[in-house]
Amino acid sequence: MFGNYLIGLREGLEASLVVCILIAYLVKTGRRDALKPIWIGIGVAVGVALAFGAGLEFGSQELTFEAQEALGGSLSVLAVGLVTWMVFWMRRTARHLKAELHGKLDAALQMGTGALVATAFLAVGREGLETALFVWASVRASSDGSYAPLVGVVLGLLTAIFLGWLFYRGALKINLAKFFTWTGGMLVVVAAGVLAYGVHDLQEARFLGGLADKAFDVSATIPPDSWYGTLLKGVFNFQPDPTVLQVTVWALYLIPTLALFLAPIGSGPSVRVKKQKATDEKAEAEASAETTA
């Protein structure tokens, strides 16, 4: 449940921050007349995301078992790819997200109502579709027949909406870069579990082999129906009897992805060289200007 709560919280907070930035900018610049198109775009984006999620859930039920496993496994791999791109993108852009959105909104204000609707729809819709896909894959991976995974997602989204409202009111100030770094790191761990489960789905669909090759089996030590087995499955999508391929894919994804994600931004030598070169060029330009004067 915690893993799904984390997904709802982090993904929902991104969308909430986007909405808060758009609304606050229009209010502060005296353009309240543009709020209605923004809310229309946001509403359409939420509707499309919900429809997409419902389509994934109910559409897959009409398929055969092997087709369901093939679809679930393929979409799980796609969801992991999207969420991995998203956490790296947000880590790079968290510091200047507001300026980027303000620039897009200024351009939309000059173009008219349709552009405002499109700006809000694209800004929120991308987050909504990514959230719907990853939530569906994660809930499917951690589901034990109960509503706990879905409850976790809903609680996370509600928490994100509340935090977004506090941001808008100015009552909450945190370091967004650090927040998205820590939650992004935890989300990478969750994504690794979803990826491993997706590989298992593809093995059950006979798209991949090795279903009978178990890496280990600790079902007797960690029963899946025990409270700690349920906790491990809910948080990390832990499986007590994974295949060799599942463990291999899990490790090949988690270790390098987490290492790259937690590495300091701009710590490479090429970046330092570029900064030093820019500093030298600026100093030379200033010296040349003084000489001319």
Short mmCIF file of C-alpha atoms in Angstrom, two decimals:
data_model
loop_
_atom_site.label_atom_id
_atom_site.label_comp_id
_atom_site.label_asym_id
_atom_site.label_seq_id
_atom_site.Cartn_x
_atom_site.Cartn_y
_atom_site.Cartn_z
CA MET A 1 0.00 0.00 0.00
CA PHE A 2 2.88 2.37 0.81
CA GLY A 3 4.39 1.95 -2.63
CA ASN A 4 1.09 2.88 -4.27
CA TYR A 5 0.65 5.78 -1.84
CA LEU A 6 4.09 7.06 -2.87
CA ILE A 7 3.13 6.86 -6.55
CA GLY A 8 -0.10 8.78 -5.98
CA LEU A 9 1.69 11.37 -3.82
CA ARG A 10 4.60 12.07 -6.13
CA GLU A 11 2.76 11.93 -9.42
CA GLY A 12 -0.18 13.87 -8.01
CA LEU A 13 2.06 16.54 -6.49
CA GLU A 14 3.68 17.22 -9.85
CA ALA A 15 0.27 17.85 -11.40
CA SER A 16 -0.84 19.90 -8.37
CA LEU A 17 2.26 22.11 -8.60
CA VAL A 18 1.65 22.71 -12.30
CA VAL A 19 -1.95 23.76 -11.58
CA CYS A 20 -0.88 26.01 -8.69
CA ILE A 21 1.77 27.76 -10.78
CA LEU A 22 -0.65 28.40 -13.66
CA ILE A 23 -3.45 29.69 -11.41
CA ALA A 24 -1.18 31.80 -9.18
CA TYR A 25 0.47 33.47 -12.17
CA LEU A 26 -2.85 34.46 -13.71
CA VAL A 27 -4.16 35.81 -10.39
CA LYS A 28 -1.01 37.81 -9.67
CA THR A 29 -0.95 39.32 -13.17
CA GLY A 30 -4.60 40.32 -13.00
CA ARG A 31 -5.73 37.89 -15.71
CA ARG A 32 -8.56 36.19 -13.81
CA ASP A 33 -10.52 36.18 -17.06
CA ALA A 34 -8.18 33.45 -18.28
CA LEU A 35 -8.89 31.14 -15.33
CA LYS A 36 -11.93 29.51 -16.94
CA PRO A 37 -10.04 28.19 -20.01
CA ILE A 38 -7.30 26.91 -17.70
CA TRP A 39 -9.82 24.99 -15.57
CA ILE A 40 -11.45 23.62 -18.72
CA GLY A 41 -8.10 22.31 -19.94
CA ILE A 42 -7.36 20.79 -16.52
CA GLY A 43 -10.80 19.15 -16.40
CA VAL A 44 -10.40 17.65 -19.87
CA ALA A 45 -6.93 16.34 -18.95
CA VAL A 46 -8.24 14.67 -15.78
CA GLY A 47 -11.14 13.17 -17.73
CA VAL A 48 -8.83 11.75 -20.39
CA ALA A 49 -6.53 10.25 -17.74
CA LEU A 50 -9.47 8.60 -15.93
CA ALA A 51 -10.88 7.28 -19.20
CA PHE A 52 -7.45 5.90 -20.11
CA GLY A 53 -7.15 4.15 -16.75
CA ALA A 54 -10.68 2.74 -17.02
CA GLY A 55 -9.94 1.52 -20.54
CA LEU A 56 -6.84 -0.32 -19.31
CA GLU A 57 -8.72 -1.95 -16.43
CA PHE A 58 -11.96 -2.99 -18.12
CA GLY A 59 -10.61 -3.53 -21.61
CA SER A 60 -8.05 -6.09 -20.44
CA GLN A 61 -10.76 -8.19 -18.75
CA GLU A 62 -12.18 -9.27 -22.11
CA LEU A 63 -8.89 -10.87 -23.19
CA THR A 64 -7.70 -14.44 -22.76
CA PHE A 65 -5.31 -15.20 -19.88
CA GLU A 66 -2.21 -15.21 -22.06
CA ALA A 67 -3.31 -12.02 -23.83
CA GLN A 68 -3.93 -10.34 -20.45
CA GLU A 69 -0.46 -11.33 -19.25
CA ALA A 70 1.16 -10.16 -22.48
CA LEU A 71 -0.68 -6.81 -22.32
CA GLY A 72 0.04 -6.36 -18.61
CA GLY A 73 3.71 -7.21 -19.01
CA SER A 74 4.19 -4.94 -22.02
CA LEU A 75 2.44 -1.99 -20.36
CA SER A 76 4.40 -2.54 -17.15
CA VAL A 77 7.67 -2.26 -19.08
CA LEU A 78 6.34 0.86 -20.85
CA ALA A 79 5.20 2.36 -17.53
CA VAL A 80 8.64 1.82 -15.99
CA GLY A 81 10.27 3.49 -18.98
CA LEU A 82 7.96 6.51 -18.71
CA VAL A 83 8.31 6.92 -14.96
CA THR A 84 12.11 6.59 -15.20
CA TRP A 85 12.21 9.37 -17.80
CA MET A 86 9.84 11.44 -15.66
CA VAL A 87 11.85 11.26 -12.43
CA PHE A 88 15.06 12.23 -14.24
CA TRP A 89 13.28 15.07 -16.06
CA MET A 90 11.71 16.44 -12.88
CA ARG A 91 15.03 16.26 -11.04
CA ARG A 92 16.63 18.46 -13.72
CA THR A 93 13.74 20.92 -14.10
CA ALA A 94 12.39 21.26 -10.55
CA ARG A 95 14.48 24.38 -9.96
CA HIS A 96 13.13 26.30 -12.96
CA LEU A 97 9.72 24.69 -13.52
CA LYS A 98 7.93 27.91 -12.60
CA ALA A 99 9.83 30.02 -15.14
CA GLU A 100 9.23 27.45 -17.88
CA LEU A 101 5.48 27.36 -17.25
CA HIS A 102 5.27 31.15 -17.03
CA GLY A 103 6.87 31.43 -20.46
CA LYS A 104 4.41 29.00 -22.00
CA LEU A 105 1.49 30.76 -20.34
CA ASP A 106 2.58 34.18 -21.61
CA ALA A 107 2.67 32.83 -25.15
CA ALA A 108 -0.76 31.22 -24.72
CA LEU A 109 -2.28 34.45 -23.37
CA GLN A 110 -1.29 36.22 -26.57
CA MET A 111 -2.82 33.50 -28.76
CA GLY A 112 -6.25 33.34 -27.10
CA THR A 113 -8.65 31.00 -25.28
CA GLY A 114 -7.90 27.88 -27.30
CA ALA A 115 -4.20 28.17 -26.59
CA LEU A 116 -4.88 28.52 -22.86
CA VAL A 117 -7.02 25.37 -22.85
CA ALA A 118 -4.34 23.51 -24.79
CA THR A 119 -1.55 24.71 -22.46
CA ALA A 120 -3.38 23.52 -19.34
CA PHE A 121 -4.41 20.26 -21.01
CA LEU A 122 -0.87 19.44 -22.17
CA ALA A 123 0.73 20.48 -18.87
CA VAL A 124 -1.60 18.35 -16.75
CA GLY A 125 -2.54 15.69 -19.31
CA ARG A 126 0.99 14.35 -19.68
CA GLU A 127 1.24 13.86 -15.93
CA GLY A 128 -2.25 12.32 -15.85
CA LEU A 129 -1.58 9.73 -18.55
CA GLU A 130 1.77 8.75 -17.04
CA THR A 131 0.13 8.45 -13.62
CA ALA A 132 -2.77 6.36 -14.93
CA LEU A 133 -0.45 3.92 -16.70
CA PHE A 134 2.03 3.52 -13.86
CA VAL A 135 -0.70 3.29 -11.21
CA TRP A 136 -2.49 0.60 -13.23
CA ALA A 137 0.72 -1.40 -13.65
CA SER A 138 1.69 -1.00 -9.98
CA VAL A 139 -1.75 -1.84 -8.60
CA ARG A 140 -1.87 -4.88 -10.87
CA ALA A 141 1.58 -5.97 -9.67
CA SER A 142 0.88 -5.53 -5.95
CA SER A 143 -2.80 -6.49 -5.91
CA ASP A 144 -3.71 -9.32 -3.52
CA GLY A 145 -7.42 -9.29 -4.21
CA SER A 146 -8.07 -6.40 -1.81
CA TYR A 147 -8.65 -2.71 -2.38
CA ALA A 148 -5.56 -1.70 -0.37
CA PRO A 149 -3.37 -0.80 -3.41
CA LEU A 150 -6.09 1.40 -4.90
CA VAL A 151 -6.78 2.98 -1.50
CA GLY A 152 -3.08 3.79 -1.23
CA VAL A 153 -3.11 5.54 -4.61
CA VAL A 154 -6.23 7.56 -3.74
CA LEU A 155 -4.78 8.62 -0.37
CA GLY A 156 -1.57 9.67 -2.11
CA LEU A 157 -3.49 11.76 -4.66
CA LEU A 158 -5.59 13.40 -1.93
CA THR A 159 -2.43 14.23 0.03
CA ALA A 160 -0.89 15.71 -3.13
CA ILE A 161 -3.96 17.90 -3.73
CA PHE A 162 -3.85 19.12 -0.12
CA LEU A 163 -0.12 19.90 -0.34
CA GLY A 164 -0.71 21.70 -3.64
CA TRP A 165 -3.35 23.85 -1.97
CA LEU A 166 -0.93 24.66 0.87
CA PHE A 167 1.71 25.65 -1.72
CA TYR A 168 -0.81 27.95 -3.38
CA ARG A 169 -1.75 29.55 -0.07
CA GLY A 170 1.93 30.06 0.77
CA ALA A 171 1.62 28.00 3.96
CA LEU A 172 4.13 25.36 2.89
CA LYS A 173 7.67 25.95 1.70
CA ILE A 174 10.00 23.02 1.05
CA ASN A 175 13.00 22.40 -1.16
CA LEU A 176 11.31 20.89 -4.21
CA ALA A 177 14.60 19.70 -5.71
CA LYS A 178 15.38 17.64 -2.61
CA PHE A 179 11.79 16.43 -2.30
CA PHE A 180 11.70 15.13 -5.87
CA THR A 181 15.17 13.60 -5.47
CA TRP A 182 14.21 11.54 -2.42
CA THR A 183 10.77 10.52 -3.65
CA GLY A 184 12.19 9.87 -7.12
CA GLY A 185 14.78 7.52 -5.64
CA MET A 186 12.09 5.59 -3.79
CA LEU A 187 9.98 5.52 -6.93
CA VAL A 188 12.87 3.94 -8.85
CA VAL A 189 12.83 1.11 -6.29
CA VAL A 190 9.08 0.68 -6.78
CA ALA A 191 9.55 0.76 -10.56
CA ALA A 192 12.13 -2.04 -10.33
CA GLY A 193 9.51 -4.23 -8.67
CA VAL A 194 6.93 -3.35 -11.33
CA LEU A 195 9.46 -4.21 -14.05
CA ALA A 196 10.20 -7.59 -12.47
CA TYR A 197 6.48 -8.32 -12.24
CA GLY A 198 6.06 -7.28 -15.88
CA VAL A 199 8.78 -9.74 -16.89
CA HIS A 200 6.92 -12.47 -14.97
CA ASP A 201 3.73 -11.59 -16.88
CA LEU A 202 5.59 -11.92 -20.18
CA GLN A 203 6.94 -15.28 -19.06
CA GLU A 204 3.44 -16.48 -18.21
CA ALA A 205 2.28 -15.27 -21.63
CA ARG A 206 5.06 -17.47 -23.11
CA PHE A 207 6.59 -14.40 -24.73
CA LEU A 208 9.71 -14.93 -22.61
CA GLY A 209 11.12 -18.25 -21.44
CA GLY A 210 12.51 -19.38 -18.09
CA LEU A 211 9.27 -19.48 -16.10
CA ALA A 212 10.32 -22.70 -14.34
CA ASP A 213 13.86 -21.46 -13.55
CA LYS A 214 13.50 -20.11 -10.02
CA ALA A 215 16.27 -17.93 -8.59
CA PHE A 216 15.17 -18.83 -5.04
CA ASP A 217 12.06 -19.74 -3.09
CA VAL A 218 11.55 -18.31 0.41
CA SER A 219 7.79 -18.88 0.51
CA ALA A 220 8.19 -20.96 3.66
CA THR A 221 10.15 -18.20 5.41
CA ILE A 222 8.14 -15.27 4.02
CA PRO A 223 4.62 -16.55 3.32
CA PRO A 224 2.85 -14.31 0.77
CA ASP A 225 -0.27 -14.17 2.97
CA SER A 226 1.63 -13.12 6.12
CA TRP A 227 1.56 -9.50 7.29
CA TYR A 228 5.27 -9.00 6.52
CA GLY A 229 4.93 -10.77 3.17
CA THR A 230 2.02 -8.48 2.29
CA LEU A 231 4.03 -5.46 3.45
CA LEU A 232 7.04 -6.38 1.30
CA LYS A 233 4.82 -7.01 -1.70
CA GLY A 234 2.92 -3.75 -1.20
CA VAL A 235 6.06 -1.61 -0.81
CA PHE A 236 8.60 -3.31 -3.10
CA ASN A 237 6.43 -5.71 -5.18
CA PHE A 238 8.48 -8.47 -3.52
CA GLN A 239 7.91 -12.00 -4.82
CA PRO A 240 9.13 -14.92 -2.65
CA ASP A 241 9.79 -17.20 -5.64
CA PRO A 242 11.07 -15.06 -8.56
CA THR A 243 12.58 -16.49 -11.70
CA VAL A 244 16.23 -16.03 -12.62
CA LEU A 245 15.24 -13.63 -15.40
CA GLN A 246 13.17 -11.51 -13.01
CA VAL A 247 16.04 -11.11 -10.56
CA THR A 248 18.49 -10.37 -13.37
CA VAL A 249 16.29 -7.68 -14.94
CA TRP A 250 15.50 -6.20 -11.50
CA ALA A 251 19.21 -5.83 -10.66
CA LEU A 252 20.22 -4.58 -14.13
CA TYR A 253 17.58 -1.84 -13.88
CA LEU A 254 17.78 -0.83 -10.22
CA ILE A 255 21.53 -0.59 -9.60
CA PRO A 256 22.63 1.62 -12.55
CA THR A 257 19.40 3.67 -12.60
CA LEU A 258 19.56 4.48 -8.90
CA ALA A 259 23.28 5.26 -9.12
CA LEU A 260 22.74 7.68 -12.02
CA PHE A 261 19.72 9.27 -10.37
CA LEU A 262 21.47 9.93 -7.06
CA ALA A 263 24.67 11.20 -8.68
CA PRO A 264 25.16 14.98 -8.23
CA ILE A 265 23.83 17.02 -11.14
CA GLY A 266 26.58 18.68 -13.16
CA SER A 267 29.41 16.89 -11.40
CA GLY A 268 31.08 15.60 -14.55
CA PRO A 269 34.43 17.05 -15.76
CA SER A 270 32.88 18.25 -19.04
CA VAL A 271 30.51 20.50 -17.14
CA ARG A 272 33.31 21.98 -15.07
CA VAL A 273 35.37 22.60 -18.21
CA LYS A 274 32.46 24.42 -19.85
CA LYS A 275 31.91 26.58 -16.76
CA GLN A 276 35.60 27.47 -16.58
CA LYS A 277 35.67 28.27 -20.29
CA ALA A 278 32.65 30.54 -19.93
CA THR A 279 34.30 32.32 -16.98
CA ASP A 280 37.53 32.83 -18.94
CA GLU A 281 35.66 34.18 -21.97
CA LYS A 282 33.71 36.60 -19.77
CA ALA A 283 36.92 37.85 -18.14
CA GLU A 284 38.56 38.34 -21.53
CA ALA A 285 35.54 40.27 -22.82
CA GLU A 286 35.56 42.56 -19.78
CA ALA A 287 39.32 43.18 -20.14
CA SER A 288 38.89 43.96 -23.84
CA ALA A 289 36.10 46.41 -23.08
CA GLU A 290 38.24 48.21 -20.49
CA THR A 291 41.16 48.44 -22.93
CA THR A 292 38.92 49.91 -25.64
CA ALA A 293 37.51 52.43 -23.24
#
